[in-house]
XYZ file of C-alpha atoms in Angstrom:
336
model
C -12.585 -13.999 15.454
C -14.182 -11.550 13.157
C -16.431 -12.500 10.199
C -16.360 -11.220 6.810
C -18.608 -11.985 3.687
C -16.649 -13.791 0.741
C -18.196 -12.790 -2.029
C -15.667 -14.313 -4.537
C -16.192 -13.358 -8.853
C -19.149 -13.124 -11.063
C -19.823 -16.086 -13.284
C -21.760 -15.415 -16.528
C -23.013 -12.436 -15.149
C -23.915 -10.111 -12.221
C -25.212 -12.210 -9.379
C -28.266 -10.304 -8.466
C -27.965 -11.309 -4.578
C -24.568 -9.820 -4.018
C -25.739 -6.653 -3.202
C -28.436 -7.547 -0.895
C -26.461 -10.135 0.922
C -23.365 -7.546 1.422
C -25.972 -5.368 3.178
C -27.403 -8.305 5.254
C -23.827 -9.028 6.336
C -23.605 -5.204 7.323
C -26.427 -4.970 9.186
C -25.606 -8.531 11.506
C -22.421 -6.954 12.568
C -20.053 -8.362 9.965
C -16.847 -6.912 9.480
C -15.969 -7.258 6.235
C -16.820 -8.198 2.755
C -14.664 -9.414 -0.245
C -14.742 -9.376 -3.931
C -12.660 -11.264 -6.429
C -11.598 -12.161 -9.982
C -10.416 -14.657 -12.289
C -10.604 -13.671 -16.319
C -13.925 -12.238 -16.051
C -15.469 -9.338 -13.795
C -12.856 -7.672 -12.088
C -12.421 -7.246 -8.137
C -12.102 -3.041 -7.500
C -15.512 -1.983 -9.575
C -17.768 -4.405 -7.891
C -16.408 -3.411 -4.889
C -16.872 0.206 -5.486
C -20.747 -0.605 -6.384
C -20.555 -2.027 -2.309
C -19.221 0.495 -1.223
C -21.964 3.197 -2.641
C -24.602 1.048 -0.712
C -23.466 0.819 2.613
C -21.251 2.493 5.528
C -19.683 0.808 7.813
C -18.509 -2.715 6.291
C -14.653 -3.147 5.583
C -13.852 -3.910 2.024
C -11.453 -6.330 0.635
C -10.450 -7.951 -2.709
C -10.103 -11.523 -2.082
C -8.007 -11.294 -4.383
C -6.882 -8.630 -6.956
C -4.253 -10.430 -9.502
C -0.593 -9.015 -9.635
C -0.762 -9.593 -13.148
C -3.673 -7.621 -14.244
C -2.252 -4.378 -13.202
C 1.224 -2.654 -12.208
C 1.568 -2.173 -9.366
C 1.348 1.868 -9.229
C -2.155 1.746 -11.146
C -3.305 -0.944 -8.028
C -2.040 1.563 -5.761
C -4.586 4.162 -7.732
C -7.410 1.803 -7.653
C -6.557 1.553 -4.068
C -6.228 4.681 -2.890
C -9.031 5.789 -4.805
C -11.549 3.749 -3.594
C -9.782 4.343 -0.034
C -10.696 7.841 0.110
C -14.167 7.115 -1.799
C -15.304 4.805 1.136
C -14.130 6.657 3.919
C -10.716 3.937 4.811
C -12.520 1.227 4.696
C -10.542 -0.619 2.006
C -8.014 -3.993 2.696
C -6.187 -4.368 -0.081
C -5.837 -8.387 -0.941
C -3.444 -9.567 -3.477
C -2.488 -13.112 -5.815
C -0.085 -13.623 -8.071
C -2.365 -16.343 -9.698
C -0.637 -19.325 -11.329
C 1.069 -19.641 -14.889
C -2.326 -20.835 -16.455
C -3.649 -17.299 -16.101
C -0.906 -15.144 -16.125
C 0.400 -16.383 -19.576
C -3.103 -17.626 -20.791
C -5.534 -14.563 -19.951
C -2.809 -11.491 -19.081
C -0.335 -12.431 -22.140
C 2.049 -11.988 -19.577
C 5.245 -14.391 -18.468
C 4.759 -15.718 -14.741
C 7.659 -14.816 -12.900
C 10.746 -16.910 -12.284
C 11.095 -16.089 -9.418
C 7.681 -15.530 -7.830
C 8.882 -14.480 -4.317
C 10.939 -11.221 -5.559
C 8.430 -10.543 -7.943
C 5.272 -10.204 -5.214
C 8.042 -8.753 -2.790
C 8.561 -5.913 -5.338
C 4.960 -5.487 -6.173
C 4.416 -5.019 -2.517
C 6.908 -2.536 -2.079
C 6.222 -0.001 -5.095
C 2.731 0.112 -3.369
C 3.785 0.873 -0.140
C 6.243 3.780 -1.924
C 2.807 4.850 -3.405
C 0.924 4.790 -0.398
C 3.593 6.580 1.764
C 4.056 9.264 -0.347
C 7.580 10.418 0.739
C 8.610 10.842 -2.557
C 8.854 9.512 -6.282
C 8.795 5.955 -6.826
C 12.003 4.214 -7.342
C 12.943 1.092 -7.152
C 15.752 -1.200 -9.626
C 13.686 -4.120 -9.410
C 14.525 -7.311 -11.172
C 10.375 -7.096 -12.346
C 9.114 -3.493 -11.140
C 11.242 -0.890 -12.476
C 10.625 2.475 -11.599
C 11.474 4.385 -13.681
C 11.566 1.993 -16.381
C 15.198 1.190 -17.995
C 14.666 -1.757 -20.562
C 16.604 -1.440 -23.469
C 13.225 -0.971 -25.196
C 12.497 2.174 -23.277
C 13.171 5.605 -24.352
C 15.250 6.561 -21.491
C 12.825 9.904 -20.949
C 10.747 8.171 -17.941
C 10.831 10.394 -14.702
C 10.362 9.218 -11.030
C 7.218 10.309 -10.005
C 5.010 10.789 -6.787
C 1.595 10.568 -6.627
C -1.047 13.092 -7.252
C -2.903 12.327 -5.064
C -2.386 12.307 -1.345
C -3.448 8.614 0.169
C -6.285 8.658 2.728
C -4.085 5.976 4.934
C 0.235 5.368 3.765
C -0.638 2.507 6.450
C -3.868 0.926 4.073
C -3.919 -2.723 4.989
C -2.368 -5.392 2.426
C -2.749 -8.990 2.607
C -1.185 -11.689 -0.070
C -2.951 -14.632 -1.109
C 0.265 -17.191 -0.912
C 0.097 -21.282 -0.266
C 3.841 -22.316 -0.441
C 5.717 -22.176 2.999
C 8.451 -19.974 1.504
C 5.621 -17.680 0.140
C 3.493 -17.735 3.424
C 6.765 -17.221 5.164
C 7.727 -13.453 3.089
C 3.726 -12.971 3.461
C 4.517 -12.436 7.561
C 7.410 -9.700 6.849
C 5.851 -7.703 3.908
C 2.099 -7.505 4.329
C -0.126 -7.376 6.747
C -2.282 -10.534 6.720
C -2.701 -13.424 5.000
C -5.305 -15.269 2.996
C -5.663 -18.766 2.793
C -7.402 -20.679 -0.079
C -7.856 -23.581 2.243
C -7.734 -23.896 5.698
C -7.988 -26.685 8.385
C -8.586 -26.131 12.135
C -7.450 -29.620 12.380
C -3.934 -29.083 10.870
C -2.644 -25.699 11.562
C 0.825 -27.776 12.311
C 1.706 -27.647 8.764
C 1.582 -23.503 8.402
C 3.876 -23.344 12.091
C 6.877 -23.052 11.101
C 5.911 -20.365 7.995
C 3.791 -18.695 10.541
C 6.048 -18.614 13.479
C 7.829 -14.555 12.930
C 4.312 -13.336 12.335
C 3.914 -9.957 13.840
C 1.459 -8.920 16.754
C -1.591 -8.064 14.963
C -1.321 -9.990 11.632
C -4.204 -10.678 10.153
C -4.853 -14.798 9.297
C -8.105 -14.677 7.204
C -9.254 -17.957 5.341
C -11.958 -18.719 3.035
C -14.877 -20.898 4.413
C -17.805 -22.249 2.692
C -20.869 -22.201 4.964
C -23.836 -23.681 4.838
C -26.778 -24.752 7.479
C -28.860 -27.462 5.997
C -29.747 -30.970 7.413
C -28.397 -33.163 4.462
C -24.162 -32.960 4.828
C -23.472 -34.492 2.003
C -25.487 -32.825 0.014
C -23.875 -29.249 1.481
C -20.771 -30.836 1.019
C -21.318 -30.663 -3.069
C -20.624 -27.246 -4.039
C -17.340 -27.729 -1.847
C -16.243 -30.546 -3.954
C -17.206 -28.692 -6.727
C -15.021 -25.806 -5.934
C -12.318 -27.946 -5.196
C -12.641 -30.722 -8.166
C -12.000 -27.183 -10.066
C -9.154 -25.628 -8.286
C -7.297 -28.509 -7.884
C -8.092 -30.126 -11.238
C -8.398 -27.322 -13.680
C -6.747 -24.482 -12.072
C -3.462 -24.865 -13.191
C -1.058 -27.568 -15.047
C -0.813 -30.952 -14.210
C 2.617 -30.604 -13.047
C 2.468 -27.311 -11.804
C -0.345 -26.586 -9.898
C -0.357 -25.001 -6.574
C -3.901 -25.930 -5.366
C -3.026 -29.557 -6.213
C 0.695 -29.161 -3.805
C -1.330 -27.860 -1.166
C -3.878 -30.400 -0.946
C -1.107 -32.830 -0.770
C 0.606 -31.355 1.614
C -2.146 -31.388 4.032
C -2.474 -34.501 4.224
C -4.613 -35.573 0.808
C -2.062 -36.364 -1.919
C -3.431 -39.370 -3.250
C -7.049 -37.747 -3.866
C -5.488 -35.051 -5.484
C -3.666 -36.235 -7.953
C -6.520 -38.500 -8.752
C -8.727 -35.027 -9.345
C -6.387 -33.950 -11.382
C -6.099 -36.709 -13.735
C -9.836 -37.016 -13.726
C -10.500 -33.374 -14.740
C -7.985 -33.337 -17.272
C -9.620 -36.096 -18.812
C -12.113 -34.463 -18.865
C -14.020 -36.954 -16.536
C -15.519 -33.270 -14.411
C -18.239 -35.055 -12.606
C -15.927 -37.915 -11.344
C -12.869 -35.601 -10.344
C -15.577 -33.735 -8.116
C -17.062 -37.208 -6.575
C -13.239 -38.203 -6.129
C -12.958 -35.147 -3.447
C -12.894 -36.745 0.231
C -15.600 -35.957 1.797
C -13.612 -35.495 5.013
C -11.289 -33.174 3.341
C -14.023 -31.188 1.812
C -15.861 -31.401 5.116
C -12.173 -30.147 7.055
C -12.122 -26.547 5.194
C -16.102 -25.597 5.445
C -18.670 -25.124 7.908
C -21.979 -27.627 6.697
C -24.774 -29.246 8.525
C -27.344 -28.360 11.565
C -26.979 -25.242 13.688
C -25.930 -27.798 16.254
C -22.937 -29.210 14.274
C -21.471 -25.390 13.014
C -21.691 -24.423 16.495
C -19.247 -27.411 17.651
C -17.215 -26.983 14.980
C -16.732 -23.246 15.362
C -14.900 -23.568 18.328
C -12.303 -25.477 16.590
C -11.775 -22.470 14.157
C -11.370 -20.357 16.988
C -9.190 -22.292 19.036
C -6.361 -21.266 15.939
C -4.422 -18.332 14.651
C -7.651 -17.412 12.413
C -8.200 -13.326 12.851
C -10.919 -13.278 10.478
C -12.931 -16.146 9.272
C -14.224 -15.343 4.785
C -17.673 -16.792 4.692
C -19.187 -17.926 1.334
C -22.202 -18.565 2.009
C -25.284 -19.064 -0.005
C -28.474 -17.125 2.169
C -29.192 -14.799 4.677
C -29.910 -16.941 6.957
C -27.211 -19.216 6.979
C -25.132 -15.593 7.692
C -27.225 -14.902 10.606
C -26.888 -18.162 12.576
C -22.814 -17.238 12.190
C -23.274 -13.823 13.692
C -25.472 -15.305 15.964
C -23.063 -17.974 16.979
C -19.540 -15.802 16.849
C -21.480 -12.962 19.003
């Protein structure tokens, strides 16, 4: 089980410890790092600042949204940076949720969210192969483009640019079984938003044609302190947002997959509170033991236990967000 360093997005501005702690994860052996966005700083150009500063790292976006980009000008981001940082680029992708899509890309969210990522997917790999011009008579990528708004002039094209790697890893942010499911024929891994060692049961079935080498890489808070609960806060916090604020209240895919994994009662509960705008309660409504279920908190003694329960599962790569240097050594220094 690899470790990589989950960076995640900016919040009102630059975080002046990302770089330092990207190179700290470098130097302990770690094998990857990840950026991310939501309607602020996006995930390629802080990525691209990482990759100027050190060598050997991997470099994902945890995630990149479908919607801010086409999906030939995320092939140029990728194969740009790709060739900038010597291959060292995995390509993670979202579609996001209806909130953000219609609310911050002025875009409509997809009808049909499986074709559209399936066809986002598949113009990039056209990109990324290079055998010839794009074309595709998708139902949401259309190359070239034939809407009755179009001029009818638009030419298949092939990129410039020749691809460091046609093979450059992709991996799809998906939490629906259906979604998970089409994640384990089209891409190459899969990220997780939340992820139990204690009920991997419930991703079997979507999991079960997964090819050799698939990559199964979940995000994990991690923190070594003393006080739990205390470590258990920013969790909640996280979550109390995600699943109370992240999306509608009856269409909100943080929300489904809390409840299916077990929690439903708490969640909807979060989600009323936060849409009451009760924050601070929807947070403190957050079981501790579910909270407690997708992180990595308390004494060296405790991780180390509950490591081995991470790696006794399907995980390939385990996303650490994590708050200090040290708490990133005792991982390597555990998972060595």
């Amino acid at each position: 089980m690899r470790l990589g360093l989950a960076l995640g997005y900016w919040g009102r501005g630059p975080d002046p410890r990302h770089l330092a702690l990207a190179r700290e994860a470098e130097r302990l052996g770690y094998d990857s790092v990840w950026t991310a966005e939501a309607w602020g700083s996006d995930a390629f150009t802080a990525l691209t600042w990482i990759a100027a500063h050190t060598s050997r790292i991997k470099l994902g976006t945890g995630i990149a949204q479908m919607a801010a980009r086409t999906p030939t000008a995320t092939a140029m981001h990728a194969l740009t940076l790709d060739h900038l940082s010597g291959g060292r680029l995995l390509l993670g992708l979202g579609l996001s949720g209806p909130q953000v899509v219609e609310g911050w890309y002025g875009r409509p969210f997809p009808k049909s969210p499986l074709t559209a990522t399936r066809e986002y997917v598949d113009v990039i790999r056209q990109v990324l192969r290079r055998e010839g011009p794009v074309v595709t008579d998708g139902r949401f990528h259309a190359h070239p483009y034939r809407g009755a708004d179009g001029t009818g002039l638009g030419k298949p094209l092939r990129s410039i640019t020749h691809p460091l790697r046609a093979a450059l890893p992709i991996l799809l942010g998906a939490e629906g079984p259906k979604n998970i499911a089409q994640t384990t024929r089209i891409a190459d891994g899969w990220l997780p938003l939340y992820w139990s060692p204690m009920r991997t049961g419930i991703h079997r079935a979507s999991l079960a044609d997964a090819p050799a080498g698939f990559l199964i890489a979940p995000l994990v808070r991690a923190v070594v302190c003393d006080d739990i609960a205390e470590g258990l806060l920013p969790v909640k916090a996280m979550l109390g947002f995600y699943i109370g604020g992240m999306g509608h209240a009856a269409h909100n895919f943080h929300a489904d997959l809390m409840a299916r994994m077990g929690f439903e009662a708490a969640a909807r509960r979060v989600q009323e509170l936060f849409l009451q705008g009760r924050k601070e309660e929807a947070v403190l409504a957050v079981p501790d033991a579910f909270a407690d279920e997708i992180s990595l908190v308390g004494p060296r003694e405790r991780i180390a236990e509950r490591l081995e329960l991470w790696r006794a599962g399907p995980v390939t790569d385990l996303l650490v967000t994590a708050p200090d240097p040290d708490t990133l050594r005792v991982l390597a220094e555990l998972t060595t």
